[in-house]
Short mmCIF file of C-alpha atoms in Angstrom, two decimals:
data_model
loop_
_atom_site.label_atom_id
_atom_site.label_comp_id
_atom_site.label_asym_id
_atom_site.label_seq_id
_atom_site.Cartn_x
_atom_site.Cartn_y
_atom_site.Cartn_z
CA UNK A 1 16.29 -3.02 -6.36
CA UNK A 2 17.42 -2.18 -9.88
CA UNK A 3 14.75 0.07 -11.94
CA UNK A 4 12.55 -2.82 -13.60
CA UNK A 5 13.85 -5.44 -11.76
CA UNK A 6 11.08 -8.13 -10.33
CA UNK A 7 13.26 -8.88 -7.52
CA UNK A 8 13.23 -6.50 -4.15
CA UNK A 9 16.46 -7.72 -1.99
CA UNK A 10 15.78 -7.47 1.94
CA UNK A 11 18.74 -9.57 2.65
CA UNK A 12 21.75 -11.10 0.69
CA UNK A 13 20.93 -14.86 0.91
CA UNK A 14 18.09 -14.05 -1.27
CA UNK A 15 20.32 -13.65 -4.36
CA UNK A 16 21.83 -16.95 -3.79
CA UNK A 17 18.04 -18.24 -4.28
CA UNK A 18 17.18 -16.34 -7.37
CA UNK A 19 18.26 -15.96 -11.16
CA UNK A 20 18.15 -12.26 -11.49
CA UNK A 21 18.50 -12.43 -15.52
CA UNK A 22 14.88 -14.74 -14.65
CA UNK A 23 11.96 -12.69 -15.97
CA UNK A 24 8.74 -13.08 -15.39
CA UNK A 25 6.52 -15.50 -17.63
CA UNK A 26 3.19 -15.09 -17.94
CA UNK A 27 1.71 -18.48 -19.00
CA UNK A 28 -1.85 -18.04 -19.20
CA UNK A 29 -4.55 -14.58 -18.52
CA UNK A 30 -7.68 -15.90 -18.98
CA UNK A 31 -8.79 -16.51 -15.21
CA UNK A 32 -11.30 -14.70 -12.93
CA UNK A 33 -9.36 -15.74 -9.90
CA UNK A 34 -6.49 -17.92 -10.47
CA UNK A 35 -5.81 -20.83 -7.30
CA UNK A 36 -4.39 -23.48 -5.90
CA UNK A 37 -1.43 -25.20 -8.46
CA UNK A 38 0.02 -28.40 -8.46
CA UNK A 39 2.78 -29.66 -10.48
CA UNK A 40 2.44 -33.38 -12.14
CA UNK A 41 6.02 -34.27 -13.07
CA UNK A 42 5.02 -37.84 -14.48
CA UNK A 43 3.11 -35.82 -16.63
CA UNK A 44 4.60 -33.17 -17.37
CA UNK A 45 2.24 -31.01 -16.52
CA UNK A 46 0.75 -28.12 -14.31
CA UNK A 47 -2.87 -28.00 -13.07
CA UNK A 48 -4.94 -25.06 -11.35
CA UNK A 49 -8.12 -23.75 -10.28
CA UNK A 50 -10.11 -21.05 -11.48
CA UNK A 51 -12.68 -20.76 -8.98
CA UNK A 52 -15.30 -18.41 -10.31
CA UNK A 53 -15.15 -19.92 -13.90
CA UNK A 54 -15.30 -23.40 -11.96
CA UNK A 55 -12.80 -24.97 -13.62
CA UNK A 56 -9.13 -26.77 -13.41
CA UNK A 57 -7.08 -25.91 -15.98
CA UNK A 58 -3.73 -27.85 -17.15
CA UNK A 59 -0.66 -26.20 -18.74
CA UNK A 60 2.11 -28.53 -20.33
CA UNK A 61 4.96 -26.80 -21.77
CA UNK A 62 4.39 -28.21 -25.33
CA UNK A 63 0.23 -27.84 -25.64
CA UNK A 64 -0.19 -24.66 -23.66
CA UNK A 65 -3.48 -24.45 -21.41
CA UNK A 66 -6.47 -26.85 -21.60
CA UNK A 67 -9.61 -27.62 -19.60
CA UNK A 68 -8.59 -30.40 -17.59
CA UNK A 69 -11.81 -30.47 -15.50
CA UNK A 70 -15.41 -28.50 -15.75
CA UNK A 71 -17.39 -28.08 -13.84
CA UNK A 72 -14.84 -28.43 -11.13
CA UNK A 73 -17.07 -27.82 -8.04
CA UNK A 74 -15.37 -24.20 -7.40
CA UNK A 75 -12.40 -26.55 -6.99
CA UNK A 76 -9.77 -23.96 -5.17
CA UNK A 77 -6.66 -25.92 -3.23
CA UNK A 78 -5.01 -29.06 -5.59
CA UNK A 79 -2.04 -31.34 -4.42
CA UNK A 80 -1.02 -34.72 -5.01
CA UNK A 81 -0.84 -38.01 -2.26
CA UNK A 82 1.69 -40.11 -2.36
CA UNK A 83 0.02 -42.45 -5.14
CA UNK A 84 0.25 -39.11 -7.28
CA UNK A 85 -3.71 -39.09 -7.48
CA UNK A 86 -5.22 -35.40 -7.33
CA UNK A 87 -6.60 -34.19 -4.44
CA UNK A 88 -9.16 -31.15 -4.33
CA UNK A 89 -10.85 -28.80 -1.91
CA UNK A 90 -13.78 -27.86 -3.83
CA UNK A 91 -15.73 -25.14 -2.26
CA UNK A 92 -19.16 -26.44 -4.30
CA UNK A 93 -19.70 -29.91 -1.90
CA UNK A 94 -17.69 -28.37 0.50
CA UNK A 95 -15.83 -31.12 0.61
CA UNK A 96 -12.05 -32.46 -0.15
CA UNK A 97 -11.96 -35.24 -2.82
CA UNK A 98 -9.44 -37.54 -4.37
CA UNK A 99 -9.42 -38.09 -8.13
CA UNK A 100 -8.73 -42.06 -8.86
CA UNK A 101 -7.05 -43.91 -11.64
CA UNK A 102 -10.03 -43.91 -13.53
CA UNK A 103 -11.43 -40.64 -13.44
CA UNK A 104 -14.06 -41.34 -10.88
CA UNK A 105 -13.82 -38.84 -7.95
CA UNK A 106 -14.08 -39.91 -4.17
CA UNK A 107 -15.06 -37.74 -1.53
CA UNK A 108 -12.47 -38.22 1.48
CA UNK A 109 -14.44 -35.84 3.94
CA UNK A 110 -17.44 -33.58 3.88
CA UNK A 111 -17.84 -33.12 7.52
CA UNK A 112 -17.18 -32.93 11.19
CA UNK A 113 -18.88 -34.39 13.90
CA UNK A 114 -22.39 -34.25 12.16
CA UNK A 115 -21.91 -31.04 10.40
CA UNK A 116 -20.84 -29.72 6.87
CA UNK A 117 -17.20 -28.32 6.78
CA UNK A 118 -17.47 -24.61 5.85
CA UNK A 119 -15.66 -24.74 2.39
CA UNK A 120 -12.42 -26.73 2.38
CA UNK A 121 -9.57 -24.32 1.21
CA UNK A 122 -6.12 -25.69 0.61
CA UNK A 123 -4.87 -29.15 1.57
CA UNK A 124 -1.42 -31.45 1.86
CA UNK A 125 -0.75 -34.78 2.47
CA UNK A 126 2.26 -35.89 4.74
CA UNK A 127 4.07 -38.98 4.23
CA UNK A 128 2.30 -41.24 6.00
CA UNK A 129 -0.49 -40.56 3.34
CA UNK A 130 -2.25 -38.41 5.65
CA UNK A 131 -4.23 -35.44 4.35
CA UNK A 132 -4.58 -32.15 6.30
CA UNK A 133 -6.50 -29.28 5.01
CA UNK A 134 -7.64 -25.56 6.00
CA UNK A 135 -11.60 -24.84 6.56
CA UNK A 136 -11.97 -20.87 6.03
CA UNK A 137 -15.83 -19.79 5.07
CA UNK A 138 -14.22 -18.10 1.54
CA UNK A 139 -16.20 -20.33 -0.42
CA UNK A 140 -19.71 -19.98 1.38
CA UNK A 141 -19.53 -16.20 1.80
CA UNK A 142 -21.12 -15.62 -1.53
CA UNK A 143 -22.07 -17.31 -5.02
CA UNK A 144 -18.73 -16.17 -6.47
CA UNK A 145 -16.59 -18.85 -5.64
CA UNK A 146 -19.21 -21.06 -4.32
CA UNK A 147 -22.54 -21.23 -2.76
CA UNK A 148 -23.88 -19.01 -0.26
CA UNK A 149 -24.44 -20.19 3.05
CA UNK A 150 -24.18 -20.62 6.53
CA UNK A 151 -21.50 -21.82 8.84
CA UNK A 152 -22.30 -24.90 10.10
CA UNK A 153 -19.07 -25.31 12.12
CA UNK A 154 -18.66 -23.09 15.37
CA UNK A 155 -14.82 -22.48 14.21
CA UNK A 156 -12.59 -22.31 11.01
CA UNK A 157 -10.30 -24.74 11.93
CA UNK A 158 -7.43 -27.33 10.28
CA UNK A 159 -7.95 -30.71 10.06
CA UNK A 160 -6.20 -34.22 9.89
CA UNK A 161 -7.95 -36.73 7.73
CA UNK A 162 -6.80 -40.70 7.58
CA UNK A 163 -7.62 -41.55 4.07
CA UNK A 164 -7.52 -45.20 5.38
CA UNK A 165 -9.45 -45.37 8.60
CA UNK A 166 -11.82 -42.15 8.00
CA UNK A 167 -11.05 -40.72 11.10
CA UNK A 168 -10.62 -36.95 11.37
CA UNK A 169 -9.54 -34.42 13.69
CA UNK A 170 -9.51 -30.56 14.64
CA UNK A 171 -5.77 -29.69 15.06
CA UNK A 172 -6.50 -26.23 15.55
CA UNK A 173 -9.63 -24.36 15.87
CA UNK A 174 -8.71 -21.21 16.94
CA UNK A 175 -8.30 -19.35 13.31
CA UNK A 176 -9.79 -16.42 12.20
CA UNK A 177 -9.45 -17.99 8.20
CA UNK A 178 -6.78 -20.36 7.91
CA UNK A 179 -5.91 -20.46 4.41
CA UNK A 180 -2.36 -22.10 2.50
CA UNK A 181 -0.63 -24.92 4.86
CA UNK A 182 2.76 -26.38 3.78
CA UNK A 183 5.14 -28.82 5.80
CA UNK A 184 9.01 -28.26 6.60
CA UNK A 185 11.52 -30.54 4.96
CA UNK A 186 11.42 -33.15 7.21
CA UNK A 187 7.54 -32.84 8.64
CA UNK A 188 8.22 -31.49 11.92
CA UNK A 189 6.99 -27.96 11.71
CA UNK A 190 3.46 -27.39 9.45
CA UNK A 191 2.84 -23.78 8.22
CA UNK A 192 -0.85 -22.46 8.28
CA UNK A 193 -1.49 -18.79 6.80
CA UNK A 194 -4.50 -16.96 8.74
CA UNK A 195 -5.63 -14.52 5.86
CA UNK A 196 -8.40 -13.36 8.65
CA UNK A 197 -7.64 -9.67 7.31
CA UNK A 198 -8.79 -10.17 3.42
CA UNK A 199 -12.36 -9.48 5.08
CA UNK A 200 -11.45 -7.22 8.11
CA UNK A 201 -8.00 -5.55 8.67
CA UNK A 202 -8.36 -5.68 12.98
CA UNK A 203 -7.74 -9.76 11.97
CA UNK A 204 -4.40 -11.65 11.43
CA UNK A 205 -2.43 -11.49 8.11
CA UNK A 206 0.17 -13.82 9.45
CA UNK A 207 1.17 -17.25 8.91
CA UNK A 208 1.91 -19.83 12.22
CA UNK A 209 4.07 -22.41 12.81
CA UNK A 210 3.30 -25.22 14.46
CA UNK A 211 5.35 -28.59 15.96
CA UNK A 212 4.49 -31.77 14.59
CA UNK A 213 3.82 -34.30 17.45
CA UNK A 214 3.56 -38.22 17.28
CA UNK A 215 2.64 -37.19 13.21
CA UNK A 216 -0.87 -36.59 14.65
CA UNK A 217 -1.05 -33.59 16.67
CA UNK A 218 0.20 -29.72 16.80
CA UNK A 219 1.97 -28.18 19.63
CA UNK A 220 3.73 -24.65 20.29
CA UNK A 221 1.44 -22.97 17.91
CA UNK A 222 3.29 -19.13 17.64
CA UNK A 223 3.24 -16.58 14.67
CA UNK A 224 6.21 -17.37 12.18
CA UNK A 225 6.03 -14.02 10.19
CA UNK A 226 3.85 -11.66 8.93
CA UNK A 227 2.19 -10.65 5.58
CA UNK A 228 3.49 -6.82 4.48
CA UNK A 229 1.74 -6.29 1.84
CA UNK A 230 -2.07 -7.92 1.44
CA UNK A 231 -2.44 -11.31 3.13
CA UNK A 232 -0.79 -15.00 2.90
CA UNK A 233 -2.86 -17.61 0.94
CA UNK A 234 -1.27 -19.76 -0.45
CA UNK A 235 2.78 -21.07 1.09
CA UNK A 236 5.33 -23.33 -0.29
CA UNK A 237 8.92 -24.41 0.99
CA UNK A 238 12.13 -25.29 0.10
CA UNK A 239 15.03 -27.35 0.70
CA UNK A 240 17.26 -24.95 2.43
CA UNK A 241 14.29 -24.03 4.62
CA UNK A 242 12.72 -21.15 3.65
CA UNK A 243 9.23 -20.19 3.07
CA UNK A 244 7.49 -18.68 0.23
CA UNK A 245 4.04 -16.91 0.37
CA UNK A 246 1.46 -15.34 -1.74
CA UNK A 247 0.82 -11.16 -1.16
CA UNK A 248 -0.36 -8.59 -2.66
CA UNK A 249 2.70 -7.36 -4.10
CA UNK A 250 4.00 -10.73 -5.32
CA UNK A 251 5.84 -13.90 -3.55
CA UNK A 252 7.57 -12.90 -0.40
CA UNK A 253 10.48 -15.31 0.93
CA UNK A 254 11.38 -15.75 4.59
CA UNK A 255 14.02 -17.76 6.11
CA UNK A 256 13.19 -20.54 8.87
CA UNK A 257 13.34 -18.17 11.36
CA UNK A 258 10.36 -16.13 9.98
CA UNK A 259 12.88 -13.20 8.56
CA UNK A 260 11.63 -11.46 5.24
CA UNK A 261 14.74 -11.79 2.66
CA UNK A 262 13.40 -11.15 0.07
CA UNK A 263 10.16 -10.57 -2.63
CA UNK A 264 9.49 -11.49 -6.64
CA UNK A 265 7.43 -8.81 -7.43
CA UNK A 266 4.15 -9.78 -9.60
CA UNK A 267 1.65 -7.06 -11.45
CA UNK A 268 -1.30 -8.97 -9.72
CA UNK A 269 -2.43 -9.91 -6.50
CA UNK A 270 -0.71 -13.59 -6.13
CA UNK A 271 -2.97 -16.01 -4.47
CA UNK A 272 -0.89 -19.45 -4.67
CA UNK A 273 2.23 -20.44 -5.88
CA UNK A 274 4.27 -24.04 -6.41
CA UNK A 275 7.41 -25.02 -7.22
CA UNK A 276 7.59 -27.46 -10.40
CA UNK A 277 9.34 -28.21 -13.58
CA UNK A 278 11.80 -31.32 -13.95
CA UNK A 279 14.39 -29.82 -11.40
CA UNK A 280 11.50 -28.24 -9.01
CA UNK A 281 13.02 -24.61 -9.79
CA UNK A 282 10.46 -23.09 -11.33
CA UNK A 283 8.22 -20.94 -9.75
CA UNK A 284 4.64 -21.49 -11.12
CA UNK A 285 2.40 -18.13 -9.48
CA UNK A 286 -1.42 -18.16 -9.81
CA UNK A 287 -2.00 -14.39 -9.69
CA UNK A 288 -5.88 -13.32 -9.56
CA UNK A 289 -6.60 -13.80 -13.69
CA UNK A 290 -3.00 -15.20 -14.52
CA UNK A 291 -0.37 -17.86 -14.76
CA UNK A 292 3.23 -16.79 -14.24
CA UNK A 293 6.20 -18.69 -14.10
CA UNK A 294 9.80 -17.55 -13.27
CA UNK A 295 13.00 -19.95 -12.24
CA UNK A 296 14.76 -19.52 -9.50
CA UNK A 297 17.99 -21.55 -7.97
CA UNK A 298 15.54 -22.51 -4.73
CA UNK A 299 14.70 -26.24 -5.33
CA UNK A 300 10.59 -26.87 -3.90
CA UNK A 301 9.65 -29.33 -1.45
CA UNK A 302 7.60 -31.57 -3.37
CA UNK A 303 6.38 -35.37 -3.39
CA UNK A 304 5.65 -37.34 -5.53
#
C-alpha cells in the first residue's frame, strides 16, 4: 500500500476492481450513526438512515443533502422492490414497511407467530418480489437507536416475507445478530453477516453463505469469510462475484470463494455501503457520522 493511499492490496485482482487515482469523497458529516443506503437511479438520488437523529436523509448530486423523511421511526436498513417503492426496517415499530406511490407507508410485517419481531435490521427483496430481512435486538437494546425493550422472540433470526400472501417464515434462527444480507448474481447463494461480536467478542464476526432452495428455503448454511477488523454490517455484491462488507477499518472485498483481496480504507467505522450512480460504480459508504463516496471499476448488483 502506497503511503496515503485508501486502498490496501491483499491480492492482484483487486486492482482490476478499483480506480487507484479514486479518492475518497466525503458527501455529507452531519450524522450520529450513519445506515442503511439505497440508491434511486430514476431519481437520481441516494437515501440513508441516521438512526439516532431518526431520520432518512437524501443526497442528489446537484442539491446536496436534504431531509427526505423525519421522524423516520429509527429507520436503519433501506432498499428498493421491484416496483422501486422504498422499503424500511425501522427499529421504532419494529417493523419493516413499504413506502407507496403516495407517500402513505404500509407495514409489511411486525411479527412472528403472535409476537413482536425484535427490531428489523437490514432487508432485500429477490426477484420474485419477495422480501427477506435480518431480526438482531440492536434497536431494542437501548433508547439510542430505538426503544428499550424486551425480546419477544426466543431467537434473532432471518426471515422470508410474501408481500402478496402475508405469509412469513424463519429461514434461519440460529444467529447470534444477523445483521447486512445481500443475494449473489443470480439468487442462488444469500449472504447474512452475524455481527454477534459488536456486543461480546467470544460471538461471530463472520458473514454465512447460504443455498437458495425452491426460492423459499436455505440449505448448506457454512461461514463464507470473516470480519478482520470490527464486524460485518452491512454487504453488497457485484457482477464478477465478489463481496463487499462494512468493518472497522473501511470496506473489505472478498472473492466468491470467501478470500480477502482487498480493503478501501475509511477514517470511520463503516456500517453500510451500496453501489449506485448511473453506471452502479460508485461506492456510496455510510460511515458512523458520514457519507463517503469513491468509484471503483466493480459494477453493483442492483435492481431496479
Amino acid at each position: 500500500m502506497a503511503e496515503g493511499s485508501i486502498y490496501e492490496i491483499h491480492d492482484p485482482r483487486f486492482r482490476q476492481l478499483i480506480v487507484p487515482s479514486a479518492g475518497l469523497d466525503e458527501l455529507y458529516s452531519g450524522c450520529r450513526w450513519a445506515e442503511g443506503p439505497v440508491w434511486f437511479n430514476d431519481a437520481k438520488q441516494l437515501l440513508w438512515s441516521d438512526i439516532p437523529n431518526e431520520r432518512i436523509l437524501r443526497w442528489t448530486p446537484e442539491g446536496g443533502v436534504s431531509v427526505y423523511r423525519q421522524p423516520s421511526n429509527f429507520a436503519n436498513g433501506l432498499t428498493r422492490d421491484r416496483q422501486g417503492q422504498l422499503v424500511a426496517c425501522e427499529h421504532g415499530t419494529r417493523s419493516v414497511t413499504r413506502t407507496e406511490p403516495d407517500g402513505s407507508i404500509t407495514v409489511l410485517s411486525d411479527g412472528f407467530e403472535g409476537a413482536r419481531h425484535n427490531s428489523p435490521n437490514d432487508v432485500v427483496v429477490k426477484s420474485d418480489g419477495t422480501v427477506w430481512f435480518t431480526d438482531p435486538t440492536y434497536g431494542i437494546l437501548s433508547d439510542y437507536e430505538g426503544y428499550r425493550a424486551d425480546p419477544e422472540q426466543p431467537t434473532r433470526n432471518v426471515y422470508r416475507l410474501d408481500p402478496a400472501t402475508g405469509e412469513i417464515t424463519a429461514v434461519v434462527t440460529d444467529f447470534a445478530q444477523p445483521n447486512g444480507l445481500v443475494f449473489s448474481q443470480d439468487e442462488t447463494v444469500l449472504y447474512v453477516a452475524d455481527s454477534g461480536a459488536s456486543h461480546d467478542d467470544s460471538l461471530p464476526r463472520h458473514i454465512r453463505a447460504f443455498d437458495v432452495k425452491d426460492g423459499k428455503r436455505l440449505a448448506n448454511g457454512r461461514v463464507f469469510c470473516v470480519i478482520d477488523n470490527g464486524i460485518p454490517d452491512g454487504i453488497r455484491t457485484d457482477t464478477n462475484g465478489n463481496l463487499w462488507s462494512s468493518a472497522a477499518d473501511g470496506v473489505h472485498c472478498f472473492d466468491s470463494t470467501g478470500e480477502l483481496i482487498g480493503k478501501i480504507l475509511v477514517p470511520q467505522t463503516v456500517a453500510n455501503l451500496t453501489f449506485g450512480g448511473p453506471k452502479r460504480n460508485r461506492l456510496f459508504i455510510a460511515a458512523t457520522r458520514s457519507l463517503y463516496s469513491v468509484y471503483v471499476t466493480a459494477t453493483g448488483v442492483q435492481v431496479p
